[in-house]
Coordinates of N, CA, C and O in Angstrom, one line a residue:
X30 N 0.8 -1.2 0.0 CA 0.0 0.0 0.0 C 0.9 1.2 0.0 O 1.8 1.3 0.7
X31 N 0.6 2.2 -0.8 CA 1.4 3.4 -0.9 C 0.7 4.5 0.0 O -0.5 4.7 -0.1
X32 N 1.5 5.1 0.8 CA 1.0 6.2 1.7 C 1.5 7.5 1.3 O 2.7 7.7 0.9
X33 N 0.7 8.5 1.3 CA 1.1 9.9 1.0 C 1.8 10.5 2.2 O 2.1 9.8 3.2
X34 N 2.1 11.8 2.1 CA 2.8 12.5 3.2 C 2.0 12.5 4.5 O 2.6 12.6 5.6
X35 N 0.7 12.5 4.4 CA -0.1 12.6 5.6 C -0.2 11.2 6.3 O -0.8 11.1 7.4
X36 N 0.3 10.2 5.7 CA 0.2 8.8 6.3 C -1.1 8.1 6.0 O -1.2 7.0 6.4
X37 N -2.0 8.7 5.2 CA -3.2 8.0 4.9 C -3.1 7.3 3.5 O -2.4 7.8 2.7
X38 N -3.8 6.3 3.3 CA -3.7 5.6 2.0 C -4.3 6.5 0.9 O -5.2 7.3 1.1
X39 N -3.7 6.4 -0.3 CA -4.1 7.2 -1.5 C -5.6 6.9 -1.8 O -6.3 7.7 -2.4
X40 N -6.0 5.7 -1.6 CA -7.4 5.2 -1.9 C -8.4 6.2 -1.3 O -9.5 6.4 -1.9
X41 N -8.1 6.7 -0.2 CA -9.1 7.6 0.4 C -9.4 8.9 -0.3 O -10.3 9.6 -0.1
X42 N -8.5 9.3 -1.2 CA -8.6 10.5 -2.0 C -9.4 10.2 -3.3 O -9.7 11.2 -4.0
X43 N -9.6 9.0 -3.7 CA -10.3 8.7 -4.9 C -11.8 9.0 -4.8 O -12.4 8.8 -3.7
X44 N -12.4 9.4 -5.9 CA -13.9 9.7 -5.8 C -14.7 8.4 -5.9 O -14.2 7.4 -6.4
X45 N -15.8 8.4 -5.3 CA -16.7 7.3 -5.3 C -17.2 7.1 -6.8 O -17.4 8.0 -7.5
X46 N -17.5 5.8 -7.1 CA -18.1 5.6 -8.5 C -19.4 6.3 -8.6 O -20.1 6.6 -7.5
X47 N -19.9 6.6 -9.8 CA -21.1 7.4 -10.0 C -22.3 6.8 -9.3 O -23.2 7.5 -8.8
X48 N -22.4 5.4 -9.3 CA -23.5 4.8 -8.8 C -23.6 4.9 -7.3 O -24.6 4.7 -6.7
X49 N -22.5 5.1 -6.6 CA -22.4 5.2 -5.2 C -22.4 6.7 -4.7 O -22.3 6.9 -3.5
X50 N -22.4 7.6 -5.6 CA -22.3 9.0 -5.2 C -23.5 9.4 -4.4 O -24.6 9.0 -4.7
X51 N -23.3 10.2 -3.4 CA -24.5 10.6 -2.6 C -25.5 11.5 -3.3 O -26.6 11.5 -2.9
X52 N -25.0 12.3 -4.2 CA -26.0 13.2 -4.9 C -26.9 12.3 -5.8 O -26.4 11.3 -6.3
X53 N -28.1 12.7 -6.0 CA -29.0 12.0 -6.8 C -28.8 12.3 -8.3 O -28.9 13.4 -8.7
X54 N -28.6 11.2 -9.0 CA -28.5 11.4 -10.4 C -29.9 11.4 -11.0 O -30.9 11.1 -10.3
X55 N -30.1 11.8 -12.2 CA -31.4 11.9 -12.9 C -32.0 10.5 -12.9 O -33.2 10.3 -12.7
X56 N -31.2 9.5 -13.2 CA -31.7 8.1 -13.3 C -32.2 7.7 -11.9 O -33.3 7.0 -11.8
X57 N -31.5 8.0 -10.8 CA -31.9 7.6 -9.5 C -33.2 8.3 -9.1 O -34.1 7.6 -8.6
X58 N -33.4 9.6 -9.4 CA -34.7 10.2 -9.0 C -35.8 9.7 -9.9 O -36.9 9.6 -9.4
X59 N -35.5 9.3 -11.1 CA -36.5 8.7 -12.0 C -37.0 7.4 -11.5 O -38.2 7.1 -11.5
X60 N -36.0 6.6 -11.0 CA -36.3 5.3 -10.4 C -37.2 5.5 -9.1 O -38.2 4.7 -8.9
X61 N -36.9 6.4 -8.3 CA -37.7 6.7 -7.1 C -39.1 7.1 -7.4 O -40.0 6.7 -6.8
X62 N -39.2 8.0 -8.5 CA -40.5 8.4 -8.9 C -41.3 7.2 -9.4 O -42.5 7.1 -9.1
X63 N -40.7 6.3 -10.1 CA -41.4 5.1 -10.6 C -41.9 4.2 -9.5 O -43.0 3.7 -9.5
X64 N -41.0 4.1 -8.5 CA -41.4 3.3 -7.3 C -42.6 3.9 -6.6 O -43.5 3.1 -6.2
X65 N -42.6 5.2 -6.5 CA -43.7 5.8 -5.8 C -45.0 5.6 -6.6 O -46.1 5.4 -6.0
X66 N -44.9 5.7 -7.9 CA -46.1 5.5 -8.8 C -46.6 4.1 -8.6 O -47.8 3.9 -8.5
X67 N -45.7 3.2 -8.6 CA -46.0 1.7 -8.5 C -46.7 1.5 -7.1 O -47.7 0.7 -7.1
X68 N -46.3 2.1 -6.1 CA -46.8 1.9 -4.7 C -48.2 2.5 -4.6 O -49.0 2.0 -3.7
X69 N -48.6 3.5 -5.3 CA -49.9 4.1 -5.2 C -51.0 3.2 -5.6 O -50.9 2.5 -6.6
X70 N -52.1 3.2 -4.9 CA -53.2 2.4 -5.3 C -53.9 3.1 -6.5 O -54.0 4.3 -6.5
X71 N -54.3 2.3 -7.4 CA -55.0 2.8 -8.6 C -56.5 3.0 -8.1 O -57.2 2.0 -7.8
X72 N -56.9 4.3 -8.1 CA -58.3 4.5 -7.6 C -59.4 4.1 -8.6 O -60.6 4.1 -8.2
X73 N -59.0 3.8 -9.8 CA -60.1 3.5 -10.8 C -60.8 2.2 -10.5 O -60.2 1.3 -9.9
X74 N -62.0 2.2 -10.9 CA -62.8 1.0 -10.6 C -63.1 0.2 -11.9 O -63.1 0.8 -13.0
X75 N -63.4 -1.0 -11.7 CA -63.7 -1.9 -12.8 C -65.1 -2.5 -12.5 O -65.3 -2.9 -11.4
X76 N -65.9 -2.6 -13.5 CA -67.2 -3.2 -13.3 C -67.1 -4.8 -13.4 O -66.6 -5.2 -14.4
X77 N -67.4 -5.5 -12.3 CA -67.3 -6.9 -12.3 C -68.7 -7.4 -12.3 O -69.5 -7.0 -11.5
X78 N -69.0 -8.4 -13.2 CA -70.3 -9.0 -13.3 C -70.2 -10.4 -12.8 O -69.4 -11.2 -13.4
X79 N -70.9 -10.8 -11.8 CA -70.9 -12.2 -11.3 C -72.0 -13.0 -11.9 O -73.1 -12.5 -12.0
X80 N -71.7 -14.2 -12.4 CA -72.7 -15.0 -13.0 C -72.5 -16.4 -12.4 O -71.5 -17.0 -12.4
X81 N -73.7 -16.9 -11.9 CA -73.7 -18.2 -11.3 C -73.6 -19.3 -12.3 O -74.1 -19.2 -13.5
X82 N -73.0 -20.4 -12.0 CA -72.9 -21.6 -12.9 C -73.4 -22.8 -12.1 O -73.1 -22.9 -10.9
X83 N -74.1 -23.7 -12.8 CA -74.6 -24.9 -12.2 C -75.6 -24.6 -11.1 O -76.5 -23.8 -11.2
X84 N -75.4 -25.2 -9.9 CA -76.3 -25.1 -8.8 C -75.9 -23.9 -7.9 O -76.5 -23.8 -6.8
X85 N -75.0 -23.1 -8.2 CA -74.6 -21.9 -7.4 C -75.8 -21.0 -7.3 O -76.5 -20.7 -8.2
X86 N -76.0 -20.4 -6.1 CA -77.1 -19.4 -5.9 C -76.9 -18.2 -6.8 O -75.7 -17.7 -6.9
X87 N -77.9 -17.6 -7.3 CA -77.9 -16.4 -8.1 C -77.9 -15.2 -7.2 O -78.8 -15.2 -6.3
X88 N -77.1 -14.3 -7.4 CA -77.0 -13.1 -6.6 C -78.1 -12.1 -7.0 O -78.4 -12.0 -8.2
X89 N -78.7 -11.4 -6.1 CA -79.8 -10.4 -6.4 C -79.2 -9.3 -7.3 O -79.8 -8.8 -8.2
X90 N -78.0 -8.8 -6.8 CA -77.3 -7.8 -7.6 C -76.0 -8.5 -8.1 O -75.3 -9.1 -7.4
X91 N -75.7 -8.4 -9.4 CA -74.6 -9.1 -9.9 C -73.5 -8.2 -10.6 O -72.5 -8.6 -11.1
X92 N -73.8 -6.8 -10.6 CA -72.8 -5.9 -11.1 C -72.2 -5.1 -9.9 O -73.0 -4.6 -9.1
X93 N -70.9 -5.1 -9.8 CA -70.2 -4.4 -8.7 C -69.0 -3.6 -9.3 O -68.4 -4.1 -10.2
X94 N -68.8 -2.4 -8.7 CA -67.5 -1.7 -9.1 C -66.5 -2.1 -8.0 O -66.7 -1.9 -6.8
X95 N -65.4 -2.6 -8.5 CA -64.3 -3.0 -7.7 C -63.0 -2.3 -8.0 O -62.7 -2.1 -9.2
X96 N -62.3 -1.9 -7.1 CA -61.0 -1.2 -7.3 C -60.1 -2.0 -8.1 O -59.8 -3.2 -7.8
X97 N -59.6 -1.5 -9.2 CA -58.8 -2.2 -10.2 C -57.5 -2.7 -9.7 O -56.9 -3.7 -10.2
X98 N -56.9 -2.0 -8.7 CA -55.6 -2.4 -8.1 C -55.7 -3.6 -7.2 O -54.7 -4.2 -6.8
X99 N -56.9 -4.0 -6.8 CA -57.1 -5.2 -5.9 C -56.6 -6.5 -6.6 O -56.7 -6.6 -7.8
X100 N -56.2 -7.4 -5.8 CA -55.9 -8.7 -6.3 C -57.2 -9.5 -6.4 O -58.2 -9.2 -5.8
X101 N -57.1 -10.5 -7.3 CA -58.3 -11.3 -7.5 C -58.8 -12.0 -6.2 O -60.0 -12.2 -6.0
X102 N -57.9 -12.2 -5.3 CA -58.2 -12.8 -4.0 C -59.3 -11.9 -3.2 O -60.2 -12.5 -2.6
X103 N -59.2 -10.6 -3.4 CA -60.1 -9.7 -2.8 C -61.5 -9.9 -3.4 O -62.5 -9.8 -2.7
X104 N -61.6 -10.2 -4.7 CA -62.8 -10.5 -5.4 C -63.4 -11.7 -4.8 O -64.7 -11.8 -4.6
X105 N -62.6 -12.8 -4.6 CA -63.1 -14.0 -4.1 C -63.7 -13.8 -2.7 O -64.8 -14.3 -2.4
X106 N -63.0 -13.1 -1.9 CA -63.4 -12.8 -0.5 C -64.7 -12.0 -0.5 O -65.6 -12.3 0.3
X107 N -64.8 -11.0 -1.4 CA -66.0 -10.2 -1.6 C -67.2 -11.1 -2.0 O -68.3 -11.0 -1.4
X108 N -67.0 -12.0 -2.9 CA -68.0 -12.9 -3.4 C -68.5 -13.8 -2.3 O -69.7 -14.0 -2.1
X109 N -67.6 -14.4 -1.5 CA -67.9 -15.2 -0.4 C -68.8 -14.4 0.6 O -69.8 -15.0 1.1
X110 N -68.4 -13.2 0.9 CA -69.2 -12.4 1.8 C -70.6 -12.1 1.3 O -71.6 -12.3 2.0
X111 N -70.7 -11.8 0.0 CA -72.0 -11.5 -0.6 C -72.9 -12.7 -0.6 O -74.1 -12.6 -0.4
X112 N -72.3 -13.9 -0.8 CA -73.1 -15.2 -0.8 C -73.3 -15.7 0.6 O -74.1 -16.6 0.8
X113 N -72.6 -15.2 1.6 CA -72.8 -15.7 2.9 C -72.1 -17.0 3.1 O -72.5 -17.8 4.0
X114 N -71.0 -17.2 2.4 CA -70.3 -18.5 2.5 C -69.1 -18.4 3.4 O -68.4 -17.4 3.3
X115 N -68.8 -19.4 4.1 CA -67.6 -19.5 5.0 C -66.4 -19.9 4.1 O -66.5 -20.4 3.0
X116 N -65.2 -19.7 4.7 CA -64.0 -19.9 3.9 C -63.8 -21.4 3.5 O -63.2 -21.7 2.6
X117 N -64.5 -22.3 4.3 CA -64.4 -23.7 4.0 C -65.4 -24.2 2.9 O -65.2 -25.3 2.4
X118 N -66.4 -23.4 2.6 CA -67.4 -23.8 1.6 C -66.7 -23.7 0.2 O -66.0 -22.8 -0.1
X119 N -67.0 -24.7 -0.6 CA -66.4 -24.8 -1.9 C -66.9 -23.6 -2.8 O -68.1 -23.3 -2.9
X120 N -65.9 -22.9 -3.4 CA -66.2 -21.9 -4.4 C -65.2 -21.9 -5.5 O -64.0 -21.8 -5.2
X121 N -65.6 -22.0 -6.7 CA -64.7 -22.0 -7.8 C -65.1 -20.8 -8.7 O -66.3 -20.5 -8.9
X122 N -64.1 -20.1 -9.1 CA -64.3 -18.9 -9.9 C -63.6 -19.0 -11.3 O -62.5 -19.6 -11.3
X123 N -64.2 -18.4 -12.3 CA -63.7 -18.5 -13.6 C -63.9 -17.1 -14.3 O -64.8 -16.4 -14.0
X124 N -63.0 -16.8 -15.2 CA -63.2 -15.6 -16.0 C -63.7 -16.1 -17.4 O -63.1 -17.0 -18.0
X125 N -64.8 -15.5 -17.8 CA -65.5 -15.8 -19.1 C -65.7 -17.3 -19.4 O -65.5 -17.7 -20.5
X126 N -66.0 -18.0 -18.3 CA -66.3 -19.5 -18.4 C -65.1 -20.2 -19.0 O -65.2 -21.3 -19.5
X127 N -63.9 -19.7 -18.9 CA -62.7 -20.3 -19.6 C -61.6 -20.7 -18.6 O -61.1 -21.8 -18.8
X128 N -61.2 -19.9 -17.7 CA -60.1 -20.3 -16.8 C -60.3 -19.7 -15.4 O -61.0 -18.8 -15.2
X129 N -59.6 -20.3 -14.5 CA -59.6 -19.9 -13.1 C -58.4 -19.0 -12.9 O -57.2 -19.5 -13.0
X130 N -58.5 -17.7 -12.6 CA -57.4 -16.8 -12.4 C -56.6 -17.1 -11.1 O -57.2 -17.6 -10.1
X131 N -55.4 -16.8 -11.1 CA -54.6 -16.9 -9.8 C -55.0 -15.9 -8.8 O -55.4 -14.7 -9.2
X132 N -55.1 -16.2 -7.6 CA -55.5 -15.2 -6.6 C -54.7 -13.9 -6.5 O -55.2 -12.9 -6.1
X133 N -53.4 -14.0 -7.0 CA -52.6 -12.8 -6.9 C -52.6 -12.0 -8.2 O -52.0 -11.0 -8.3
X134 N -53.4 -12.4 -9.2 CA -53.6 -11.6 -10.4 C -54.3 -10.3 -10.0 O -55.2 -10.4 -9.1
X135 N -54.0 -9.2 -10.6 CA -54.8 -8.0 -10.3 C -56.0 -7.9 -11.1 O -56.1 -8.4 -12.3
X136 N -57.0 -7.3 -10.6 CA -58.3 -7.1 -11.3 C -58.0 -6.2 -12.5 O -58.6 -6.5 -13.6
X137 N -57.1 -5.3 -12.4 CA -56.8 -4.4 -13.6 C -56.2 -5.2 -14.8 O -56.7 -5.1 -15.9
X138 N -55.3 -6.1 -14.5 CA -54.7 -7.0 -15.5 C -55.7 -7.9 -16.2 O -55.8 -8.1 -17.4
X139 N -56.6 -8.5 -15.3 CA -57.6 -9.4 -15.8 C -58.6 -8.6 -16.7 O -59.0 -9.0 -17.8
X140 N -59.0 -7.4 -16.2 CA -59.9 -6.6 -17.0 C -59.3 -6.2 -18.4 O -60.0 -6.3 -19.4
X141 N -58.1 -5.7 -18.3 CA -57.4 -5.3 -19.6 C -57.3 -6.4 -20.6 O -57.5 -6.2 -21.8
X142 N -57.1 -7.6 -20.1 CA -56.9 -8.8 -21.0 C -58.2 -9.5 -21.4 O -58.3 -10.0 -22.5
X143 N -59.2 -9.5 -20.5 CA -60.4 -10.3 -20.7 C -61.7 -9.7 -20.6 O -62.7 -10.3 -20.5
X144 N -61.8 -8.3 -20.6 CA -63.1 -7.6 -20.4 C -64.0 -8.0 -21.6 O -63.5 -8.1 -22.7
X145 N -65.2 -8.1 -21.3 CA -66.3 -8.3 -22.3 C -67.3 -7.2 -22.2 O -67.9 -7.1 -21.1
X146 N -67.5 -6.5 -23.2 CA -68.5 -5.4 -23.2 C -68.4 -4.5 -22.0 O -69.4 -4.1 -21.4
X147 N -67.1 -4.1 -21.6 CA -66.9 -3.2 -20.5 C -67.0 -3.8 -19.2 O -66.9 -3.1 -18.2
X148 N -67.1 -5.1 -19.1 CA -67.2 -5.8 -17.8 C -66.2 -6.9 -17.7 O -65.8 -7.5 -18.7
X149 N -65.8 -7.2 -16.4 CA -65.0 -8.4 -16.2 C -66.0 -9.4 -15.7 O -66.6 -9.2 -14.6
X150 N -66.2 -10.5 -16.5 CA -67.2 -11.5 -16.1 C -66.6 -12.5 -15.3 O -65.6 -13.2 -15.7
X151 N -67.1 -12.7 -14.0 CA -66.6 -13.7 -13.1 C -67.7 -14.7 -12.9 O -68.7 -14.4 -12.3
X152 N -67.5 -15.9 -13.4 CA -68.4 -17.0 -13.2 C -68.1 -17.7 -11.9 O -66.9 -17.9 -11.6
X153 N -69.0 -18.1 -11.1 CA -68.7 -18.8 -9.9 C -69.6 -20.1 -9.7 O -70.7 -20.1 -10.3
X154 N -69.1 -21.1 -9.1 CA -69.7 -22.4 -8.9 C -69.4 -23.0 -7.6 O -68.4 -22.7 -7.0
X155 N -70.2 -24.0 -7.2 CA -69.9 -24.7 -6.0 C -69.1 -26.0 -6.2 O -68.6 -26.6 -5.3
X156 N -69.0 -26.3 -7.5 CA -68.2 -27.5 -7.9 C -67.3 -27.1 -9.1 O -67.6 -26.1 -9.8
X157 N -66.2 -27.8 -9.2 CA -65.3 -27.5 -10.3 C -66.0 -27.8 -11.6 O -66.5 -28.8 -11.9
X158 N -66.1 -26.7 -12.4 CA -66.8 -26.8 -13.7 C -65.9 -27.0 -14.9 O -66.3 -27.7 -15.8
X159 N -64.8 -26.4 -14.9 CA -63.8 -26.5 -16.0 C -62.4 -26.7 -15.4 O -62.1 -26.3 -14.3
X160 N -61.5 -27.2 -16.2 CA -60.2 -27.4 -16.0 C -59.3 -27.3 -15.0 O -58.4 -27.5 -14.5

């Protein structure tokens, strides 16, 4: 190790690399702004239409506005509450009679990909109906 006249290593006089610099670069502040945007809840609502399949009870009201940033799990919980079903009661949900979405899918993504006539159609059943 080479020491200068003050006895300290020369390495201490080198500048930090740009990624470690304490001042915020434009890229860093842009990344922070993106993170803040990502963390914000999307206040927009999506119209979800519930349709009974098979012997499932038909709901008196089947159109609901649901916050689009919610996970599909929240839709399942809401449906259980509206039907008066306990968590152990069988409930199967499908989008457009085609597939069962993952509970962590967002309502927004499902709506953007599978909306029909401005609604996200969620079919529900007491028994496994498809796949």
